Short mmCIF file of C-alpha atoms in Angstrom, two decimals:
data_model
loop_
_atom_site.label_atom_id
_atom_site.label_comp_id
_atom_site.label_asym_id
_atom_site.label_seq_id
_atom_site.Cartn_x
_atom_site.Cartn_y
_atom_site.Cartn_z
CA MET A 185 27.33 5.76 -81.68
CA CYS A 186 26.36 5.20 -78.05
CA LYS A 187 28.48 8.15 -76.86
CA LYS A 188 26.97 10.40 -79.52
CA LEU A 189 23.47 9.39 -78.49
CA ILE A 190 24.23 10.19 -74.83
CA GLU A 191 25.62 13.60 -75.74
CA THR A 192 22.62 14.38 -77.98
CA THR A 193 20.24 13.32 -75.24
CA LYS A 194 21.97 15.58 -72.72
CA ALA A 195 21.86 18.54 -75.10
CA PHE A 196 18.16 17.91 -75.72
CA GLY A 197 17.60 17.80 -71.98
CA VAL A 198 19.43 21.08 -71.46
CA LYS A 199 17.12 22.92 -73.84
CA HIS A 200 14.09 21.72 -71.93
CA VAL A 201 15.67 22.53 -68.57
CA LEU A 202 16.51 26.06 -69.68
CA LYS A 203 13.03 26.54 -71.14
CA TYR A 204 11.66 25.53 -67.75
CA VAL A 205 13.97 27.99 -65.97
CA ASN A 206 12.95 30.78 -68.35
CA SER A 207 9.39 30.56 -67.08
CA SER A 208 10.50 31.73 -63.61
CA PRO A 209 14.30 32.19 -63.25
CA GLU A 210 14.31 33.25 -59.61
CA GLU A 211 12.27 30.24 -58.53
CA ASN A 212 13.78 27.66 -60.86
CA ILE A 213 17.53 28.46 -60.91
CA PRO A 214 17.99 26.48 -57.63
CA LYS A 215 16.29 23.57 -59.39
CA ILE A 216 18.67 23.74 -62.33
CA LEU A 217 21.57 23.63 -59.86
CA ASN A 218 20.07 20.42 -58.46
CA TRP A 219 19.89 19.08 -62.00
CA LEU A 220 23.55 19.95 -62.63
CA GLU A 221 24.67 18.14 -59.49
CA LYS A 222 22.61 15.09 -60.38
CA HIS A 223 23.99 14.83 -63.92
CA ASN A 224 27.59 15.82 -63.14
CA LYS A 225 28.69 12.25 -62.46
CA GLY A 226 32.37 13.06 -62.95
CA ARG A 227 32.08 15.72 -60.23
CA THR A 228 33.91 18.16 -62.48
CA MET A 229 31.62 21.01 -61.43
CA ALA A 230 30.70 20.10 -57.85
CA HIS A 231 32.63 22.92 -56.18
CA GLN A 232 31.38 25.57 -58.63
CA VAL A 233 27.75 24.48 -58.28
CA GLN A 234 27.98 24.52 -54.50
CA MET A 235 29.46 28.04 -54.48
CA ILE A 236 26.80 29.33 -56.89
CA ARG A 237 24.02 27.78 -54.84
CA GLU A 238 25.23 29.32 -51.59
CA SER A 239 25.63 32.74 -53.17
CA PHE A 240 22.35 32.66 -55.08
CA GLU A 241 20.32 31.90 -51.97
CA ASN A 242 21.13 35.41 -50.70
CA LYS A 243 18.43 37.38 -52.54
CA ASP A 244 20.16 40.69 -51.78
CA GLY A 245 23.61 39.45 -52.82
CA ASN A 246 25.56 40.26 -55.95
CA CYS A 247 25.51 36.67 -57.25
CA HIS A 248 21.73 36.69 -57.25
CA LYS A 249 21.69 40.04 -59.09
CA LEU A 250 24.25 38.82 -61.64
CA ALA A 251 22.34 35.59 -62.30
CA MET A 252 19.05 37.42 -62.76
CA SER A 253 20.69 39.91 -65.13
CA LEU A 254 21.50 37.04 -67.49
CA TRP A 255 17.76 36.78 -68.05
CA THR A 256 17.00 40.48 -68.31
CA ASP A 257 20.09 41.58 -70.25
CA LEU A 258 20.85 38.73 -72.69
CA ASP A 259 19.15 37.57 -75.86
CA ASP A 260 17.22 34.37 -75.14
CA SER A 261 18.76 32.33 -77.96
CA VAL A 262 22.29 33.46 -77.07
CA ARG A 263 21.78 32.53 -73.42
CA LEU A 264 20.50 29.08 -74.42
CA LYS A 265 23.46 28.38 -76.71
CA LEU A 266 26.04 29.61 -74.20
CA PHE A 267 24.49 27.57 -71.40
CA GLU A 268 24.36 24.45 -73.54
CA ASN A 269 27.92 24.83 -74.79
CA PHE A 270 29.70 26.10 -71.70
CA VAL A 271 27.90 24.26 -68.91
CA VAL A 272 27.13 20.97 -70.64
CA ASN A 273 29.69 20.56 -73.42
CA VAL A 274 32.72 22.33 -71.93
CA ASN A 275 32.32 21.26 -68.31
CA MET A 276 30.14 18.16 -68.13
CA ILE A 277 30.76 16.20 -71.33
CA GLY A 278 34.19 17.70 -71.95
CA GLY A 279 35.32 17.35 -68.34
CA ALA A 280 34.66 13.62 -68.33
CA LYS A 281 36.52 13.15 -71.63
CA GLU A 282 39.50 15.17 -70.41
CA GLN A 283 39.82 13.09 -67.27
CA LYS A 284 39.63 9.88 -69.30
CA PHE A 285 42.27 10.89 -71.84
CA SER A 286 44.52 12.30 -69.13
CA ALA A 287 44.40 9.04 -67.15
CA GLU A 288 44.88 6.83 -70.19
CA ASN A 289 47.84 8.80 -71.53
CA ASP A 290 49.39 10.04 -68.26
CA CYS A 291 49.50 13.61 -69.51
CA ASN A 292 47.67 16.88 -69.06
CA VAL A 293 44.59 17.44 -71.24
CA PRO A 294 43.37 21.05 -71.18
CA TRP A 295 39.96 22.50 -70.39
CA ALA A 296 40.65 25.35 -72.83
CA ILE A 297 43.00 26.07 -75.72
CA LEU A 298 44.18 29.64 -76.36
CA MET A 299 45.32 30.20 -79.94
CA ASP A 300 46.45 33.12 -82.08
CA PRO A 301 44.89 33.28 -85.55
CA THR A 302 47.34 36.05 -86.43
CA SER A 303 50.19 38.12 -85.04
CA ALA A 304 48.79 41.20 -86.78
CA CYS A 305 47.33 43.99 -84.67
CA ASN A 306 45.87 47.41 -85.43
CA LEU A 307 47.35 48.86 -82.20
CA HIS A 308 50.83 49.00 -80.69
CA CYS A 309 50.40 48.87 -76.91
CA THR A 310 53.21 49.65 -74.47
CA GLY A 311 54.52 46.49 -72.83
CA CYS A 312 52.71 44.09 -75.18
CA TRP A 313 54.82 41.24 -76.51
CA ALA A 314 52.59 40.63 -79.57
CA SER A 315 54.33 43.34 -81.56
CA GLU A 316 57.59 41.43 -81.16
CA TYR A 317 56.27 38.81 -83.60
CA GLY A 318 55.44 41.31 -86.32
CA ASN A 319 52.30 41.00 -88.45
CA LYS A 320 53.15 38.22 -90.86
CA LEU A 321 52.41 35.09 -88.83
CA ASN A 322 49.06 33.36 -89.32
CA LEU A 323 47.38 30.03 -88.72
CA THR A 324 45.13 29.09 -91.64
CA LEU A 325 41.43 28.41 -91.21
CA ASP A 326 42.08 24.71 -91.81
CA GLU A 327 44.86 24.64 -89.22
CA LEU A 328 42.68 26.37 -86.63
CA ASN A 329 39.81 24.01 -87.31
CA ASP A 330 42.09 20.97 -87.11
CA ILE A 331 43.29 22.10 -83.67
CA ILE A 332 39.63 22.25 -82.60
CA ARG A 333 38.93 18.85 -84.16
CA GLN A 334 41.81 17.25 -82.24
CA GLY A 335 40.85 19.04 -79.04
CA LYS A 336 37.21 17.98 -79.16
CA ALA A 337 38.22 14.35 -79.52
CA MET A 338 39.91 14.63 -76.11
CA GLY A 339 37.19 16.70 -74.44
CA THR A 340 38.28 20.30 -75.06
CA TYR A 341 35.26 22.35 -76.10
CA PHE A 342 36.42 25.83 -75.07
CA TYR A 343 38.59 27.88 -77.48
CA ILE A 344 40.00 31.33 -76.83
CA PHE A 345 41.49 33.61 -79.47
CA SER A 346 44.31 36.05 -78.77
CA GLY A 347 46.99 37.62 -80.90
CA GLY A 348 47.85 40.08 -82.25
CA GLU A 349 44.29 41.31 -82.54
CA PRO A 350 42.17 38.25 -83.34
CA THR A 351 39.24 40.20 -84.79
CA VAL A 352 41.48 41.12 -87.72
CA ARG A 353 40.46 37.59 -88.77
CA ARG A 354 36.78 38.12 -87.97
CA ASP A 355 35.46 36.18 -90.98
CA ASP A 356 37.48 33.09 -90.10
CA ILE A 357 36.56 33.36 -86.41
CA PHE A 358 32.85 33.35 -87.18
CA ARG A 359 33.37 30.54 -89.70
CA LEU A 360 34.97 28.47 -86.93
CA CYS A 361 31.99 29.21 -84.69
CA GLU A 362 29.71 27.93 -87.46
CA MET A 363 31.80 24.83 -88.10
CA ASN A 364 31.90 23.94 -84.40
CA PRO A 365 28.47 24.91 -83.00
CA GLU A 366 28.95 22.69 -79.92
CA CYS A 367 32.00 24.69 -78.75
CA ALA A 368 32.26 27.91 -76.74
CA PHE A 369 34.51 30.61 -78.20
CA LEU A 370 35.97 33.71 -76.58
CA ALA A 371 38.41 36.34 -77.82
CA PHE A 372 40.70 38.74 -76.01
CA THR A 373 40.19 41.84 -78.11
CA ASN A 374 40.92 45.55 -78.07
CA ALA A 375 37.31 45.96 -79.34
CA THR A 376 38.20 48.73 -81.79
CA LEU A 377 36.90 46.60 -84.69
CA ILE A 378 33.59 45.68 -83.05
CA ASP A 379 30.79 47.45 -84.89
CA GLU A 380 27.10 46.84 -85.64
CA ALA A 381 27.88 44.21 -88.27
CA PHE A 382 30.25 42.39 -85.92
CA ALA A 383 27.57 42.28 -83.21
CA ASP A 384 25.04 40.96 -85.72
CA GLU A 385 27.42 38.10 -86.53
CA MET A 386 27.64 37.33 -82.81
CA LEU A 387 23.85 37.17 -82.69
CA ARG A 388 23.86 34.84 -85.66
CA VAL A 389 26.41 32.29 -84.43
CA LYS A 390 25.53 32.69 -80.71
CA ASN A 391 28.63 30.89 -79.37
CA PHE A 392 31.18 33.73 -79.40
CA VAL A 393 31.99 36.08 -76.50
CA PRO A 394 34.48 38.99 -76.45
CA ALA A 395 36.68 39.80 -73.45
CA ILE A 396 37.49 43.46 -74.04
CA SER A 397 40.95 44.66 -72.99
CA VAL A 398 40.88 47.93 -71.08
CA GLU A 399 43.53 49.59 -68.92
CA GLY A 400 41.27 51.79 -66.79
CA PHE A 401 39.52 55.02 -67.74
CA GLU A 402 40.38 57.10 -70.79
CA GLU A 403 43.75 58.44 -69.62
CA ALA A 404 45.12 55.04 -68.57
CA THR A 405 43.78 53.18 -71.61
CA ASP A 406 44.84 55.74 -74.20
CA SER A 407 48.29 56.17 -72.65
CA ARG A 408 49.06 52.49 -73.26
CA ARG A 409 46.90 51.73 -76.31
CA GLY A 410 46.77 55.01 -78.21
CA LYS A 411 44.64 58.14 -78.27
CA GLY A 412 40.95 57.50 -78.96
CA THR A 413 41.06 53.81 -77.99
CA TYR A 414 38.93 54.22 -74.85
CA ALA A 415 36.17 55.95 -76.82
CA LYS A 416 36.11 53.05 -79.31
CA VAL A 417 35.98 50.53 -76.46
CA ILE A 418 32.98 52.26 -74.90
CA ARG A 419 31.24 52.44 -78.28
CA ALA A 420 31.72 48.68 -78.71
CA MET A 421 30.30 48.01 -75.24
CA GLU A 422 27.27 50.17 -75.99
CA ILE A 423 26.58 48.21 -79.19
CA LEU A 424 26.94 44.83 -77.46
CA LYS A 425 24.74 45.85 -74.53
CA ARG A 426 22.02 47.23 -76.80
CA LYS A 427 21.96 44.00 -78.81
CA LYS A 428 21.77 41.96 -75.57
CA LEU A 429 25.06 40.13 -76.12
CA LEU A 430 27.35 38.70 -73.46
CA PHE A 431 30.75 40.30 -73.03
CA GLY A 432 33.34 40.85 -70.33
CA ILE A 433 36.54 42.75 -69.74
CA SER A 434 40.19 41.74 -69.61
CA LEU A 435 42.39 43.81 -67.34
CA CYS A 436 46.15 43.82 -66.94
CA TYR A 437 47.20 45.58 -63.77
CA THR A 438 50.60 47.22 -63.79
CA SER A 439 52.59 49.51 -61.51
CA ARG A 440 50.92 52.45 -63.26
CA ASN A 441 47.23 51.52 -63.36
CA THR A 442 46.54 49.19 -60.40
CA GLU A 443 44.84 51.82 -58.28
CA VAL A 444 42.58 52.83 -61.18
CA ILE A 445 41.62 49.29 -62.19
CA GLY A 446 41.15 48.42 -58.53
CA SER A 447 38.79 51.32 -57.82
CA ASP A 448 35.09 50.83 -57.11
CA GLU A 449 34.38 53.67 -59.52
CA PHE A 450 36.01 51.81 -62.40
CA ILE A 451 34.38 48.42 -61.82
CA ASP A 452 30.98 50.07 -61.29
CA THR A 453 31.41 51.87 -64.62
CA MET A 454 32.20 48.60 -66.41
CA ILE A 455 29.15 46.93 -64.85
CA GLU A 456 26.99 49.86 -65.94
CA TYR A 457 28.24 49.49 -69.51
CA GLY A 458 27.17 45.84 -69.42
CA ALA A 459 30.24 43.71 -68.61
CA LYS A 460 29.28 40.42 -66.94
CA PHE A 461 32.76 39.11 -66.16
CA ALA A 462 36.22 40.54 -65.47
CA TRP A 463 39.44 38.57 -65.96
CA PHE A 464 42.47 40.08 -64.24
CA PHE A 465 46.11 39.50 -65.17
CA THR A 466 49.25 40.95 -63.67
CA TYR A 467 51.90 42.35 -65.97
CA ILE A 468 54.67 39.93 -67.00
CA PRO A 469 57.86 41.37 -68.63
CA VAL A 470 57.89 39.08 -71.67
CA GLY A 471 60.22 40.09 -74.50
CA ILE A 472 63.75 41.49 -74.60
CA ASP A 473 62.50 45.09 -74.61
CA ALA A 474 59.76 44.54 -72.02
CA ALA A 475 59.22 47.44 -69.62
CA THR A 476 60.17 45.85 -66.28
CA GLU A 477 59.11 48.99 -64.44
CA LEU A 478 55.49 48.03 -65.21
CA ILE A 479 55.63 44.97 -62.91
CA ALA A 480 53.12 45.55 -60.11
CA THR A 481 54.64 45.83 -56.64
CA ALA A 482 53.88 43.30 -53.92
CA GLN A 483 51.72 45.91 -52.22
CA GLN A 484 49.73 46.48 -55.43
CA ARG A 485 49.24 42.76 -55.92
CA ARG A 486 47.99 42.51 -52.32
CA PHE A 487 45.69 45.45 -53.05
CA MET A 488 44.13 43.57 -55.99
CA TYR A 489 43.85 40.41 -53.89
CA ASP A 490 41.75 42.29 -51.33
CA LYS A 491 39.72 44.27 -53.84
CA ILE A 492 38.63 41.34 -56.01
CA ARG A 493 37.57 39.30 -53.01
CA ALA A 494 35.60 42.27 -51.72
CA TRP A 495 33.95 42.76 -55.12
CA ARG A 496 32.76 39.16 -55.13
CA LYS A 497 30.63 40.06 -52.14
CA THR A 498 29.47 43.46 -53.37
CA LYS A 499 29.59 43.71 -57.20
CA ALA A 500 27.34 41.98 -59.74
CA ILE A 501 30.19 40.81 -61.97
CA PHE A 502 32.04 37.50 -62.11
CA SER A 503 35.71 38.26 -61.46
CA MET A 504 38.84 36.11 -61.59
CA ASP A 505 42.51 36.91 -60.98
CA PHE A 506 44.73 34.39 -62.76
CA TRP A 507 47.54 34.78 -60.22
CA ASN A 508 45.88 35.63 -56.93
CA ASP A 509 43.15 33.00 -57.35
CA GLY A 510 45.59 30.10 -57.45
CA GLU A 511 44.04 28.62 -54.31
CA PHE A 512 40.77 28.00 -56.14
CA VAL A 513 42.31 26.15 -59.10
CA GLY A 514 45.19 24.30 -57.44
CA GLY A 515 47.99 26.64 -58.51
CA CYS A 516 49.31 27.09 -62.05
CA ILE A 517 46.79 26.07 -64.74
CA ALA A 518 49.23 26.20 -67.68
CA GLY A 519 51.07 23.42 -69.48
CA GLY A 520 47.79 21.83 -70.47
CA ARG A 521 46.65 21.29 -66.89
CA LYS A 522 43.72 23.58 -67.63
CA TYR A 523 44.92 25.45 -70.69
CA LEU A 524 47.77 26.01 -73.16
CA HIS A 525 48.68 28.48 -75.90
CA ILE A 526 49.35 28.03 -79.62
CA ASN A 527 50.92 31.06 -81.28
CA ALA A 528 50.40 32.25 -84.83
CA ASN A 529 53.49 30.32 -85.95
CA GLY A 530 51.99 27.05 -84.67
CA ASP A 531 54.30 26.74 -81.63
CA ILE A 532 52.55 24.94 -78.77
CA GLU A 533 53.44 26.84 -75.60
CA PRO A 534 52.57 26.06 -71.96
CA CYS A 535 51.14 29.53 -71.36
CA ALA A 536 50.42 32.80 -73.15
CA PHE A 537 53.20 34.36 -71.04
CA ILE A 538 55.73 31.53 -71.55
CA HIS A 539 57.17 31.80 -75.04
CA TYR A 540 59.11 28.55 -75.07
CA SER A 541 58.19 25.32 -76.80
CA ASP A 542 59.34 21.91 -77.93
CA SER A 543 56.39 21.26 -80.26
CA ASN A 544 54.66 22.80 -83.27
CA ILE A 545 51.14 21.99 -84.44
CA ARG A 546 52.45 21.63 -87.98
CA GLU A 547 54.81 18.86 -86.87
CA GLN A 548 53.11 17.21 -83.87
CA THR A 549 49.55 16.40 -82.91
CA LEU A 550 48.11 17.92 -79.74
CA LEU A 551 48.38 14.60 -77.93
CA GLU A 552 52.02 14.22 -78.98
CA ALA A 553 52.73 17.72 -77.66
CA TYR A 554 51.05 16.92 -74.34
CA LYS A 555 53.42 13.97 -73.94
CA ARG A 556 56.62 15.78 -74.91
CA PRO A 557 59.21 16.84 -72.30
CA LEU A 558 58.13 20.46 -71.71
CA PHE A 559 54.49 19.71 -70.99
CA MET A 560 55.44 16.64 -68.97
CA ALA A 561 57.81 18.83 -66.92
CA TYR A 562 54.83 21.01 -66.07
CA ARG A 563 52.76 17.96 -65.15
CA ARG A 564 55.46 16.53 -62.88
CA ASN A 565 56.14 19.83 -61.12
CA GLN A 566 52.64 21.23 -60.65
CA PRO A 567 51.81 22.77 -58.29
CA PHE A 568 55.04 24.74 -58.22
CA ASN A 569 54.55 25.80 -54.63
CA LYS A 570 52.52 24.54 -51.67
CA ASN A 571 51.39 28.13 -51.28
CA MET A 572 48.79 28.44 -54.04
CA LEU A 573 49.13 32.22 -53.91
CA ARG A 574 52.57 31.71 -55.45
CA PRO A 575 51.46 29.62 -58.45
CA CYS A 576 53.61 30.84 -61.34
CA PRO A 577 56.90 29.16 -62.36
CA LEU A 578 58.08 32.49 -63.78
CA LEU A 579 56.82 35.31 -61.58
CA ASP A 580 56.52 33.55 -58.22
CA ASN A 581 59.11 30.75 -58.07
CA ALA A 582 62.57 32.01 -59.01
CA GLY A 583 64.25 29.96 -61.73
CA LYS A 584 61.62 27.22 -61.93
CA LEU A 585 60.72 27.98 -65.53
CA ALA A 586 64.36 28.00 -66.61
CA GLU A 587 64.84 24.63 -64.95
CA MET A 588 61.96 23.10 -66.94
CA VAL A 589 62.95 24.68 -70.25
CA ASP A 590 66.55 23.53 -69.83
CA SER A 591 65.60 19.98 -68.90
CA SER A 592 63.12 19.63 -71.77
CA GLY A 593 65.24 21.18 -74.50
CA GLY A 594 62.64 23.87 -75.09
CA HIS A 595 63.49 26.88 -77.24
CA SER A 596 62.36 30.48 -77.48
CA THR A 597 59.48 30.95 -79.91
CA ASP A 598 60.20 34.61 -80.55
CA LEU A 599 61.43 34.55 -84.15
CA LYS A 600 62.65 38.15 -84.12
CA ASP A 601 64.49 38.47 -80.80
CA PRO A 602 64.76 35.13 -78.97
CA GLU A 603 64.96 35.67 -75.22
CA ASP A 604 67.18 33.49 -73.04
CA VAL A 605 64.94 31.91 -70.42
CA HIS A 606 67.45 32.65 -67.64
CA GLU A 607 67.40 36.35 -68.52
CA LEU A 608 63.58 36.33 -68.51
CA CYS A 609 63.48 34.65 -65.11
CA GLY A 610 66.07 37.10 -63.81
CA LYS A 611 63.73 40.00 -64.54
CA CYS A 612 61.22 38.48 -62.10
CA PHE A 613 63.54 37.56 -59.19
CA GLN A 614 62.95 40.75 -57.24
CA ALA A 615 59.17 40.60 -57.72
CA ALA A 616 59.14 36.98 -56.50
CA ALA A 617 61.23 37.83 -53.43
CA CYS A 618 59.01 40.78 -52.51
CA TRP A 619 55.78 38.83 -53.02
CA LYS A 620 56.87 35.78 -51.00
CA PRO A 621 56.42 37.19 -47.45
CA VAL A 622 53.15 38.87 -48.42
CA ALA A 623 51.79 35.72 -50.04
CA ASP A 624 52.96 33.47 -47.22
CA ALA A 625 51.17 35.64 -44.65
CA LEU A 626 47.98 35.66 -46.73
CA TRP A 627 48.15 31.91 -47.27
CA ALA A 628 48.57 31.19 -43.57
CA GLU A 629 45.35 33.10 -42.89
CA SER A 630 43.38 31.87 -45.89
CA GLU A 631 40.09 30.03 -45.47
CA HIS A 632 41.53 27.25 -47.63
CA VAL A 633 44.36 26.53 -45.19
CA LYS A 634 42.05 26.80 -42.20
CA SER A 635 39.57 24.41 -43.80
CA GLU A 636 42.24 21.83 -44.62
CA ALA A 637 43.68 22.10 -41.10
CA ALA A 638 40.22 21.62 -39.59
CA LYS A 639 39.75 18.44 -41.61
CA ARG A 640 42.98 17.12 -40.09
CA GLY A 641 41.97 18.24 -36.62
CA GLU A 642 44.87 20.69 -36.42
CA ALA A 643 44.98 24.19 -34.97
CA VAL A 644 46.05 27.03 -37.28
#
């Protein structure tokens, strides 16, 4: 009862704080940052708040422009709900709960849970592992909601849908948003099913955000996702922007599209269409028939490292690279350290790219899965490298994933064509070897290393 009262009081306070900010965003956003620092007793957001403050103070900078656009471009009620859920529930209230459960149980408790409502998809993209599962696997509405119920009890208030194409289950997704109004929901989607009615549902529930998958301009997108896909993506963006809804983009850079995705022309186009965030992934050859030639070269990965850091200083979009930004999150975030993945068969996997498991949500609770050998192997071994630019146990640290799967008794979750973990790791050996010298040179010169050395009074 006491905990519920505290959470209700905080939520009530947030509404009044945001109402105050609405009266003069430019003047009052620094004050809301002060409020966040004051009330973030667990210090779960200290670094983020400090970075935002420093960037926002530059009135001509991209962070300032991005922040102000959240007031000019978004529906007021949507902005309020997203702020309340993501800033307060996900990070402040949830962060404290996660830390508590993690300490009490000596296991990882995730900040976010990625789950697949279905393996079905209306597209068949080159290099995508989802098609390997077929279209007959589904988690029921009750199963999905029970995952959320268990997660909330341990502090996880952020839920991400993938697939398959999650919007195939649009009715159930919006029902989950209704049933859990205190949570933030996001979906990786090809956007081809987003229409006026879909956007109206987003306006109604207010706590759902799409991350639209795009491969570049029309030629690059249609070559991987099918003719006409890019036009449907742009139509979806136009609808979302017109209705003042938040959305972002999800980009997988490969050996074929890195230079397009990494161009200023492309990112400027996405900003113009209304995207407020961009999540970057590098291609991982998951699946027996995966196209290994799509793995980005070390030079292309370095190219994206430089481009995204440059964009943070020049482009009004929040960007994150889930491999090259390892230094900001302490290396690999999988295995429940920050997130995990539950596929449409109920298998609880360390990562969306790691299709091995020793638990199933239909047989174990989330907490039981967190304590089982595979997730504990992640916990004991993270970070997998002192160089945080080499965070991944599959792509960056040869054989590390196989070692953990073998020691934990994990099994392949691909029901059609199970892939031996040693063969999967073998496909990444060359990429890891080529990236190592590049990453080591970057790490030696990184501001993170220089800062840590300065604290110790050492020369770099």
